Coordinates of C-alpha atoms and ligand atoms in Angstrom, one line a residue:
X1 CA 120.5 98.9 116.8
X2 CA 119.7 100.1 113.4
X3 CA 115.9 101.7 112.2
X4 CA 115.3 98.8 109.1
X5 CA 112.5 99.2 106.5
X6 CA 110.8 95.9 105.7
X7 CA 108.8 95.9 102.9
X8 CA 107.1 92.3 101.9
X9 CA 107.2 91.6 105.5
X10 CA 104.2 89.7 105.8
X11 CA 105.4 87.3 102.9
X12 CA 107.4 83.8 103.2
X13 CA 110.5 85.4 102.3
X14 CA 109.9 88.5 104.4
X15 CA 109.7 86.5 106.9
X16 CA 112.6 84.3 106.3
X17 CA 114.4 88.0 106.4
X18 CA 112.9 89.5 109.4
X19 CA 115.0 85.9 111.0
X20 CA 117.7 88.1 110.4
X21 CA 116.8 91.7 111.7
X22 CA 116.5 90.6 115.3
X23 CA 118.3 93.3 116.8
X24 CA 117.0 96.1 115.0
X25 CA 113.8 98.3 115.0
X26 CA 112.1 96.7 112.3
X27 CA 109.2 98.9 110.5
X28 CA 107.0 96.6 108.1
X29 CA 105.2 97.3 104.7
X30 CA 103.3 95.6 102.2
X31 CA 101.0 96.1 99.6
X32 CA 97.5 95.3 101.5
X33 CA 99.3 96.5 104.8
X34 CA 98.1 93.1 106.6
X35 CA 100.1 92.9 109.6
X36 CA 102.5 95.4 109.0
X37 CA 102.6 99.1 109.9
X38 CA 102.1 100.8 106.6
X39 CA 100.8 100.2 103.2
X40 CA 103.3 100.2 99.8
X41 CA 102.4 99.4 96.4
X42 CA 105.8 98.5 94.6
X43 CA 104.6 99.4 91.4
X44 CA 103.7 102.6 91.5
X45 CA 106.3 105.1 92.4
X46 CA 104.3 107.8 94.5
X47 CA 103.0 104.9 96.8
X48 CA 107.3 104.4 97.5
X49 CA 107.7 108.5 97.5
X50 CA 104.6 108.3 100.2
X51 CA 106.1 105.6 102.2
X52 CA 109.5 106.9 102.6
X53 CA 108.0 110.7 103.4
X54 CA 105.8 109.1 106.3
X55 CA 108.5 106.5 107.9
X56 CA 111.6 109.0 107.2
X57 CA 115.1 108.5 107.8
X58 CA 116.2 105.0 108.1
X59 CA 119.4 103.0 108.3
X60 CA 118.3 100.3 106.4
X61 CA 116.0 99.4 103.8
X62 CA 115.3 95.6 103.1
X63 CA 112.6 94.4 100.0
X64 CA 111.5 91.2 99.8
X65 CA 108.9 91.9 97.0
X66 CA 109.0 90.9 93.7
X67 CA 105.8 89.5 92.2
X68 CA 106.5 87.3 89.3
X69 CA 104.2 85.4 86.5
X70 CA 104.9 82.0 85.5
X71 CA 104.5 80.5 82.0
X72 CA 105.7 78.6 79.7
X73 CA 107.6 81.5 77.2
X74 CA 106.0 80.8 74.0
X75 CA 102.5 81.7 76.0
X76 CA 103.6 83.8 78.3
X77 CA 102.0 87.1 77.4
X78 CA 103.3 90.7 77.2
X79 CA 100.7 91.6 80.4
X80 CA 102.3 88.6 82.0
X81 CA 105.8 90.0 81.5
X82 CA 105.2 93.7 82.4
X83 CA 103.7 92.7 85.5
X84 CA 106.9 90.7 86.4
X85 CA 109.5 93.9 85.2
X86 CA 107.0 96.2 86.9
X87 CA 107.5 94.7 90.2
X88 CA 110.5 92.5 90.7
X89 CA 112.9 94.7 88.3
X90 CA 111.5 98.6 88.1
X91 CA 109.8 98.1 91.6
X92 CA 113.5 97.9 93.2
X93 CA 115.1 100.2 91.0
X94 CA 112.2 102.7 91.8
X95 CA 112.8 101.9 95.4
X96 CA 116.1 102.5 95.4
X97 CA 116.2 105.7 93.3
X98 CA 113.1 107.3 95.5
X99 CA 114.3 106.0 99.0
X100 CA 118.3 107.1 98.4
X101 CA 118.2 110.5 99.5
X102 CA 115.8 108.8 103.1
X103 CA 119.1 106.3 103.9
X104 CA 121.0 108.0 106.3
X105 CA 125.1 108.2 105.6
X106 CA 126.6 104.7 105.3
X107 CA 123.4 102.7 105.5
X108 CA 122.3 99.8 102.9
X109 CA 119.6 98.6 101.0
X110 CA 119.2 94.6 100.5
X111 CA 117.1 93.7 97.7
X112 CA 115.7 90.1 95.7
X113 CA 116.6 88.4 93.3
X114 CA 116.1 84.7 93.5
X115 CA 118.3 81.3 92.0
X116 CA 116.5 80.6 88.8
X117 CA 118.5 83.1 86.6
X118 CA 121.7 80.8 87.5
X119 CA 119.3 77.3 88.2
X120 CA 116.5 77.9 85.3
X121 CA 113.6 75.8 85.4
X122 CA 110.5 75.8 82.8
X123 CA 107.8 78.6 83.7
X124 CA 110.5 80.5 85.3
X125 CA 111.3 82.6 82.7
X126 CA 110.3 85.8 83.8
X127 CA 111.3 85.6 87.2
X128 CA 115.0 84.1 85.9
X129 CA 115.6 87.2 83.7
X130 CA 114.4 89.8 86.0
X131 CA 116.2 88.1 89.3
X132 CA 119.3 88.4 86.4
X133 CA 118.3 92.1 86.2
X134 CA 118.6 93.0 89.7
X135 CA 121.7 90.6 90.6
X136 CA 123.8 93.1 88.1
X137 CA 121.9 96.5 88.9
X138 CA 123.0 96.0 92.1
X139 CA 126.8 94.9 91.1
X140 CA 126.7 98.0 89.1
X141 CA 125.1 100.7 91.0
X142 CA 127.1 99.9 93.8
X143 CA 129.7 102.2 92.5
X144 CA 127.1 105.3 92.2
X145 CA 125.7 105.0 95.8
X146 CA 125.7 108.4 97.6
X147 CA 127.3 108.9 100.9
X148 CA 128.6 105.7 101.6
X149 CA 125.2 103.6 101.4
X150 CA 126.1 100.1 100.4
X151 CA 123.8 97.8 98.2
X152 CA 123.4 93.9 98.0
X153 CA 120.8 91.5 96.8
X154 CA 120.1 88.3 98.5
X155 CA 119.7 85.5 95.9
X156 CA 117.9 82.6 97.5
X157 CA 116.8 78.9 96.4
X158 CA 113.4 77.8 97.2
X159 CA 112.7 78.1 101.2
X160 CA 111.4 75.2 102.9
X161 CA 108.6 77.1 103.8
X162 CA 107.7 77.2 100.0
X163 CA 108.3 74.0 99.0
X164 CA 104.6 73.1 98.9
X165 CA 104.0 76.1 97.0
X166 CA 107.1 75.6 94.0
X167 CA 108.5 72.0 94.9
X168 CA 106.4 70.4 91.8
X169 CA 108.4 72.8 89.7
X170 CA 111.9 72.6 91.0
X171 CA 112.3 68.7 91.2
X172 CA 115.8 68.3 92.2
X173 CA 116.0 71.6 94.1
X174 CA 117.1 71.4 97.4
X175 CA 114.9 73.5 99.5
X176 CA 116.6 75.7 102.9
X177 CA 115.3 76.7 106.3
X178 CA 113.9 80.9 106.1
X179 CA 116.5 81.1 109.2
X180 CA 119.5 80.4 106.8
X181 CA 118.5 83.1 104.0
X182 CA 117.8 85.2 107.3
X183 CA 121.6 84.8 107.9
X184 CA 122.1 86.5 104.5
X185 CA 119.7 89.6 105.0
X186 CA 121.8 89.9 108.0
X187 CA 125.3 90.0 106.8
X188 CA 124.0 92.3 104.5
X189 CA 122.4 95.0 106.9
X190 CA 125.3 94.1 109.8
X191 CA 128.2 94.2 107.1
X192 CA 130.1 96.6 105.3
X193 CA 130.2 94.5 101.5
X194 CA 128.4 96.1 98.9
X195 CA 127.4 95.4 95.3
X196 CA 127.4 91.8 96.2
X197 CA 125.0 89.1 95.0
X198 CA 124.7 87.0 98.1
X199 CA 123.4 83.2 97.0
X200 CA 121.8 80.9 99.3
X201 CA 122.0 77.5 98.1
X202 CA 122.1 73.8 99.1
Ligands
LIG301 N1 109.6 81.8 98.5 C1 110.7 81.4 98.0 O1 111.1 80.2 98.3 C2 111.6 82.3 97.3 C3 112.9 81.8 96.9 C4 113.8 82.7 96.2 C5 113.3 83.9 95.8 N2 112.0 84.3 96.1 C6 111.6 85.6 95.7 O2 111.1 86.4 96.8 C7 110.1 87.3 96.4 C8 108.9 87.2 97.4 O3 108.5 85.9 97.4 P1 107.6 85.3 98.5 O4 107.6 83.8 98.4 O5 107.9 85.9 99.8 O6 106.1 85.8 98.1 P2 104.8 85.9 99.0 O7 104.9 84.9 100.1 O8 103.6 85.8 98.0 O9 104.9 87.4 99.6 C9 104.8 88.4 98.7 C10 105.0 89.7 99.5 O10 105.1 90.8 98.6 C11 104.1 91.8 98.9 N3 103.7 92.4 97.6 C12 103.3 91.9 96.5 N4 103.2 92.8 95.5 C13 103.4 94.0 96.1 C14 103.4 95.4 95.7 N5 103.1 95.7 94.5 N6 103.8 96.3 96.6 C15 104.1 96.0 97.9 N7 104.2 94.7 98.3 C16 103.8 93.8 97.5 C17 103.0 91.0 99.5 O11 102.2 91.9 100.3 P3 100.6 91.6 100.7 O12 100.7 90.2 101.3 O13 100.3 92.6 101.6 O14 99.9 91.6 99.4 C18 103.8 90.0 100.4 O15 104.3 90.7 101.5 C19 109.8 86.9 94.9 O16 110.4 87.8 94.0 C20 110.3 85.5 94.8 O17 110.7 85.2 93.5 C21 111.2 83.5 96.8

């Protein structure tokens, strides 16, 4: 049994994760704290420092947050995109950089990206070229990990559980059961591969 950090856990796909994380001690964050045991804001890098100083060591640390803006790019704004590189790209670099030296020897972090940087769709822009971002910082940093602490992102297409939510603007997507992306968080916390971009797809 293995001491895993949840953060998003309150959301559809930290929920489609925690699926997954059955046999482990699963601590939850988010950002309003709803339903989880402690608070995290994402963006802002003493909110991670504060998290991982009250939780401490863990053996795992999964993220499922990555708040993204949708627009067409001509009107997307500059706000609209720093929000977007603020959370889903700095959020879980800053998370990995701050919450290294808390991972105890040989234990991962599993982060997001999502499948419209390989599958782009219109509005998606910003979501497509920072899930792109975080599919190769975690090919790359891989090689830089410390003590034998493996890193993989889990690269999902729409859940069914979202399909209400992003089905209007995925037409021909195939949407998949949170249990089935849970499969991946798994084999990424339970397995020994790291620096691999694990896709989820119909
Ligand atoms: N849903 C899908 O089908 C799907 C498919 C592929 C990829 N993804 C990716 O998965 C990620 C999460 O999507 P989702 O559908 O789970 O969204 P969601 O249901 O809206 O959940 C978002 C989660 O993120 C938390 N959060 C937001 N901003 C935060 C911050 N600054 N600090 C800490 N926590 C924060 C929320 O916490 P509170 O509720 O407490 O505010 C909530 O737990 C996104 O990057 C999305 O692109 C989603």
């Amino acid at each position: 049994m293995k001491t895993v950090l949840l953060i998003g856990a309150n959301g559809m796909m930290g929920r489609a994760a925690r699926t997954g994380l059955g046999r482990h001690t699963v601590i939850t964050a988010s950002r309003s704290g709803a339903e989880c045991d402690h608070q995290v804001d994402l963006t802002d890098s003493a909110s991670i420092r504060a998290l991982f100083e009250t939780v401490g060591q863990v053996d795992a640390v999964v993220n499922t947050v990555g708040l993204c803006e949708y627009a067409p790019f001509l009107d997307m704004t500059e706000d609209q995109w720093r929000t977007t590189v603020d959370s889903k790209m700095m959020g879980q670099i800053n998370l990995v950089r701050i919450g290294a030296p808390f991972v105890r020897d040989a234990g991962s972090f599993t982060l997001i990206s999502g499948i419209l940087n390989v599958k782009p769709v219109p509005l998606a822009i910003a979501d497509a070229v920072t899930s792109g971002a975080i599919d190769t910082f975690v090919r790359c940093v891989a090689h830089e990990m410390p003590r034998g602490i493996r890193i993989n992102v889990v690269n999902p297409t729409v859940l069914d559980e979202a399909w209400e939510v992003y089905g209007e603007m995925m037409p021909g997507f195939q949407p998949v059961p949170g249990a089935l992306v849970g499969k991946a968080f798994e084999r990424a916390v339970d397995g020994f591969i790291s620096g691999q971009v694990l896709f989820v797809d119909a």
